[in-house]
Tab-separated table of C-alpha atoms in Angstrom:
chain	number	residue	atom	x	y	z
E	1	UNK	CA	0.000	0.000	0.000
E	2	UNK	CA	1.326	3.372	-0.991
E	3	UNK	CA	1.514	5.927	1.759
E	4	UNK	CA	0.532	9.426	0.817
E	5	UNK	CA	3.239	11.949	1.706
E	6	UNK	CA	2.312	14.155	4.540
E	7	UNK	CA	1.648	17.737	3.550
E	8	UNK	CA	4.566	20.041	4.057
E	9	UNK	CA	4.352	22.359	6.997
E	10	UNK	CA	2.816	25.666	6.081
E	11	UNK	CA	5.121	28.649	6.591
E	12	UNK	CA	4.442	30.478	9.774
E	13	UNK	CA	3.213	34.007	9.222
E	14	UNK	CA	5.571	36.452	10.901
E	15	UNK	CA	4.086	38.399	13.749
E	16	UNK	CA	4.449	42.020	12.754
E	17	UNK	CA	4.147	44.515	15.535
E	18	UNK	CA	2.092	47.576	14.701
E	19	UNK	CA	3.986	50.837	14.258
E	20	UNK	CA	4.763	52.680	17.445
E	21	UNK	CA	2.177	55.347	18.120
E	22	UNK	CA	3.433	58.936	18.183
E	23	UNK	CA	3.250	61.122	21.254
E	24	UNK	CA	2.188	64.770	21.382
E	25	UNK	CA	5.792	65.756	22.182
E	26	UNK	CA	7.026	63.949	19.079
E	27	UNK	CA	4.441	65.705	16.924
E	28	UNK	CA	5.537	69.075	18.301
E	29	UNK	CA	9.187	68.163	17.694
E	30	UNK	CA	8.458	67.470	14.024
E	31	UNK	CA	6.424	70.700	13.727
E	32	UNK	CA	9.406	72.629	15.106
E	33	UNK	CA	11.748	70.927	12.635
E	34	UNK	CA	9.436	71.755	9.726
E	35	UNK	CA	9.271	75.403	10.814
E	36	UNK	CA	13.065	75.617	10.897
E	37	UNK	CA	13.294	74.151	7.408
E	38	UNK	CA	10.770	76.730	6.174
E	39	UNK	CA	12.969	79.627	7.320
E	40	UNK	CA	15.918	78.163	5.388
E	41	UNK	CA	13.961	78.018	2.142
E	42	UNK	CA	13.358	74.286	1.947
E	43	UNK	CA	9.596	74.651	2.423
E	44	UNK	CA	7.196	77.323	1.245
E	45	UNK	CA	4.390	78.595	3.457
E	46	UNK	CA	1.877	76.341	1.714
E	47	UNK	CA	4.138	73.282	2.068
E	48	UNK	CA	4.842	74.101	5.708
E	49	UNK	CA	1.188	74.436	6.650
E	50	UNK	CA	0.217	71.306	4.720
E	51	UNK	CA	2.857	69.202	6.476
E	52	UNK	CA	2.087	70.666	9.884
E	53	UNK	CA	-1.559	69.740	9.419
E	54	UNK	CA	-0.503	66.187	8.564
E	55	UNK	CA	1.846	66.105	11.565
E	56	UNK	CA	-0.943	66.907	13.997
E	57	UNK	CA	-3.089	64.214	12.400
E	58	UNK	CA	-0.321	61.582	12.415
E	59	UNK	CA	-1.024	58.467	14.453
E	60	UNK	CA	2.332	56.668	14.315
E	61	UNK	CA	6.010	57.612	14.268
E	62	UNK	CA	6.185	56.197	10.736
E	63	UNK	CA	3.590	58.775	9.678
E	64	UNK	CA	5.754	61.521	11.157
E	65	UNK	CA	8.907	60.187	9.523
E	66	UNK	CA	7.364	60.536	6.061
E	67	UNK	CA	6.914	64.277	6.600
E	68	UNK	CA	10.650	64.920	6.929
E	69	UNK	CA	11.983	62.102	4.739
E	70	UNK	CA	13.006	64.513	1.947
E	71	UNK	CA	14.634	67.006	4.338
E	72	UNK	CA	18.233	66.826	5.592
E	73	UNK	CA	18.853	65.628	9.126
E	74	UNK	CA	19.745	62.493	11.014
E	75	UNK	CA	16.273	61.897	12.413
E	76	UNK	CA	12.734	62.922	11.576
E	77	UNK	CA	12.218	63.548	15.277
E	78	UNK	CA	15.308	65.688	15.773
E	79	UNK	CA	15.117	69.272	14.486
E	80	UNK	CA	17.977	70.331	12.277
E	81	UNK	CA	20.096	73.287	13.313
E	82	UNK	CA	20.357	76.068	10.784
E	83	UNK	CA	23.978	76.480	9.790
E	84	UNK	CA	25.641	77.985	6.750
E	85	UNK	CA	24.149	78.856	3.369
E	86	UNK	CA	21.376	76.640	2.079
E	87	UNK	CA	22.105	74.721	-1.113
E	88	UNK	CA	19.001	73.939	-3.101
E	89	UNK	CA	18.249	70.525	-4.567
E	90	UNK	CA	19.006	71.840	-8.058
E	91	UNK	CA	22.555	72.625	-6.959
E	92	UNK	CA	22.120	76.418	-6.842
E	93	UNK	CA	22.275	78.784	-3.915
E	94	UNK	CA	19.101	80.064	-2.344
E	95	UNK	CA	17.378	82.847	-4.333
E	96	UNK	CA	17.824	86.461	-3.269
E	97	UNK	CA	15.349	87.841	-0.752
E	98	UNK	CA	12.792	90.385	-1.967
E	99	UNK	CA	12.941	93.592	0.066
E	100	UNK	CA	11.234	96.084	-2.284
E	101	UNK	CA	8.174	95.792	-4.528
E	102	UNK	CA	7.485	99.040	-6.389
E	103	UNK	CA	4.919	100.032	-9.012
E	104	UNK	CA	4.568	103.496	-10.569
E	105	UNK	CA	1.686	104.009	-12.962
E	106	UNK	CA	1.582	100.271	-13.532
E	107	UNK	CA	1.055	96.937	-11.842
E	108	UNK	CA	3.088	93.992	-10.613
E	109	UNK	CA	2.403	90.412	-9.489
E	110	UNK	CA	4.553	88.650	-6.934
E	111	UNK	CA	3.515	85.011	-6.867
E	112	UNK	CA	4.798	81.471	-7.074
E	113	UNK	CA	7.920	80.482	-5.174
E	114	UNK	CA	9.835	83.548	-4.022
E	115	UNK	CA	11.841	84.516	-0.970
E	116	UNK	CA	10.341	87.100	1.361
E	117	UNK	CA	12.804	89.122	3.410
E	118	UNK	CA	12.139	89.741	7.094
E	119	UNK	CA	11.018	93.272	6.137
E	120	UNK	CA	9.417	94.130	2.781
E	121	UNK	CA	8.578	97.610	1.488
E	122	UNK	CA	5.735	97.535	-1.059
E	123	UNK	CA	4.890	100.849	-2.740
E	124	UNK	CA	2.205	101.491	-5.372
E	125	UNK	CA	1.892	104.990	-6.860
E	126	UNK	CA	-1.008	105.253	-9.299
E	127	UNK	CA	-0.550	101.535	-9.774
E	128	UNK	CA	-1.149	98.248	-8.009
E	129	UNK	CA	0.298	95.037	-6.632
E	130	UNK	CA	-0.812	91.438	-6.157
E	131	UNK	CA	1.453	89.951	-3.474
E	132	UNK	CA	0.821	86.229	-3.066
E	133	UNK	CA	2.550	84.685	-0.037
E	134	UNK	CA	1.067	81.195	-0.327
E	135	UNK	CA	4.188	79.706	-1.910
E	136	UNK	CA	6.722	82.173	-0.559
E	137	UNK	CA	9.790	81.240	1.461
E	138	UNK	CA	10.106	83.211	4.694
E	139	UNK	CA	13.408	84.467	6.086
E	140	UNK	CA	11.995	84.655	9.610
E	141	UNK	CA	9.075	83.574	11.756
E	142	UNK	CA	8.101	87.261	11.991
E	143	UNK	CA	7.764	89.069	8.669
E	144	UNK	CA	6.806	92.739	8.320
E	145	UNK	CA	5.336	94.242	5.158
E	146	UNK	CA	5.224	98.043	4.914
E	147	UNK	CA	2.497	98.591	2.293
E	148	UNK	CA	2.025	102.107	0.884
E	149	UNK	CA	-0.492	103.155	-1.777
E	150	UNK	CA	-0.836	106.621	-3.290
E	151	UNK	CA	-3.804	106.732	-5.624
E	152	UNK	CA	-3.269	103.032	-6.130
E	153	UNK	CA	-4.276	99.640	-4.784
E	154	UNK	CA	-2.811	96.453	-3.407
E	155	UNK	CA	-3.987	92.902	-2.617
E	156	UNK	CA	-1.956	90.729	-0.232
E	157	UNK	CA	-2.754	87.013	0.004
E	158	UNK	CA	-1.806	84.731	2.927
E	159	UNK	CA	-2.855	81.226	4.056
E	160	UNK	CA	-5.534	81.404	6.754
E	161	UNK	CA	-3.431	79.288	9.110
E	162	UNK	CA	-0.837	82.076	9.344
E	163	UNK	CA	-1.010	84.677	12.114
E	164	UNK	CA	-1.723	88.010	10.389
E	165	UNK	CA	-1.624	91.378	12.141
E	166	UNK	CA	-2.849	94.436	10.212
E	167	UNK	CA	-2.198	98.058	11.215
E	168	UNK	CA	-1.527	101.492	9.739
E	169	UNK	CA	-3.831	104.342	8.686
E	170	UNK	CA	-5.571	105.750	5.624
E	171	UNK	CA	-6.415	109.211	4.304
E	172	UNK	CA	-9.191	109.199	1.713
E	173	UNK	CA	-8.681	105.466	1.339
E	174	UNK	CA	-8.965	102.258	3.326
E	175	UNK	CA	-7.633	98.848	4.322
E	176	UNK	CA	-9.793	95.737	4.373
E	177	UNK	CA	-9.385	92.217	5.767
E	178	UNK	CA	-11.182	89.650	3.633
E	179	UNK	CA	-11.630	85.922	3.411
E	180	UNK	CA	-11.502	83.113	5.946
E	181	UNK	CA	-12.142	83.860	9.616
E	182	UNK	CA	-10.603	80.637	10.887
E	183	UNK	CA	-8.209	81.209	13.820
E	184	UNK	CA	-4.511	80.976	12.979
E	185	UNK	CA	-2.615	77.847	13.944
E	186	UNK	CA	-0.901	78.089	17.321
E	187	UNK	CA	2.803	78.761	16.820
E	188	UNK	CA	2.366	79.696	13.144
E	189	UNK	CA	4.674	82.265	11.521
E	190	UNK	CA	3.447	85.840	11.923
E	191	UNK	CA	3.062	88.362	9.120
E	192	UNK	CA	2.625	91.958	10.233
E	193	UNK	CA	1.159	94.273	7.580
E	194	UNK	CA	1.439	98.015	8.152
E	195	UNK	CA	-0.858	99.576	5.539
E	196	UNK	CA	-0.733	103.288	4.689
E	197	UNK	CA	-3.124	104.653	2.058
E	198	UNK	CA	-3.457	108.067	0.465
E	199	UNK	CA	-6.453	107.996	-1.857
E	200	UNK	CA	-5.760	104.292	-2.257
E	201	UNK	CA	-6.713	100.933	-0.811
E	202	UNK	CA	-5.230	97.674	0.433
E	203	UNK	CA	-7.043	94.356	0.900
E	204	UNK	CA	-5.521	91.531	2.933
E	205	UNK	CA	-6.939	88.148	1.891
E	206	UNK	CA	-6.807	85.117	4.202
E	207	UNK	CA	-7.144	82.132	1.902
E	208	UNK	CA	-8.407	78.673	2.991
E	209	UNK	CA	-6.038	75.722	2.643
E	210	UNK	CA	-7.914	74.268	-0.322
E	211	UNK	CA	-6.982	77.319	-2.409
E	212	UNK	CA	-3.215	76.753	-2.264
E	213	UNK	CA	-3.000	75.606	-5.890
E	214	UNK	CA	-5.758	77.812	-7.296
E	215	UNK	CA	-5.301	80.928	-9.392
E	216	UNK	CA	-5.736	84.189	-7.512
E	217	UNK	CA	-9.098	84.757	-9.177
E	218	UNK	CA	-10.354	81.332	-8.058
E	219	UNK	CA	-8.814	81.748	-4.598
E	220	UNK	CA	-10.580	85.081	-4.061
E	221	UNK	CA	-13.941	83.534	-4.926
E	222	UNK	CA	-13.332	80.726	-2.436
E	223	UNK	CA	-12.218	83.231	0.208
E	224	UNK	CA	-15.401	85.264	-0.251
E	225	UNK	CA	-17.477	82.104	0.327
E	226	UNK	CA	-15.531	81.504	3.564
E	227	UNK	CA	-16.349	84.963	4.974
């Protein structure tokens, strides 16, 4: 009688431990690291706020690690010290900081990826500006924009998660704050706008997160709906 061979032992499934859950301190450590990278030009405002939102929603340390995987440093949970000039991924040095934006009897647009100095002077004389900070690189956690219009106009656009402080005065003109009313994120970079108008006007637009890749025209429509 032929004996049937006994079935081979089935491989034992490895017991995989679930990823280690992240603590609040570890989330804050990653947020701090991301903020430092933003002030060295590696992240724009929109990228910073997107990753910070993901950091606060992260459940595991693996989730947090993904947020800093493309940034230099020995550990995703160890903030990187800022030292020396920043070399961009394309091999070039960091772009020059913008300190002046001037229009005389004309208009300018400042948008896309650009570097905002710690203090910016924006002047519009019988002209206008669109200053879009959504994809800007910040030189500091506190940025000041001195905005002056003389028979002109200016629109300044910022993500609604950023802390925005508006001051100044107007003579035969005005300054408006438009868009989202959502409170700024705790610990977010601060942008201080000092607006001075002489027969001119300045509007500061706080744009919801979902507008980060929209055109300015589309973003303004979405901001009006969020008012």
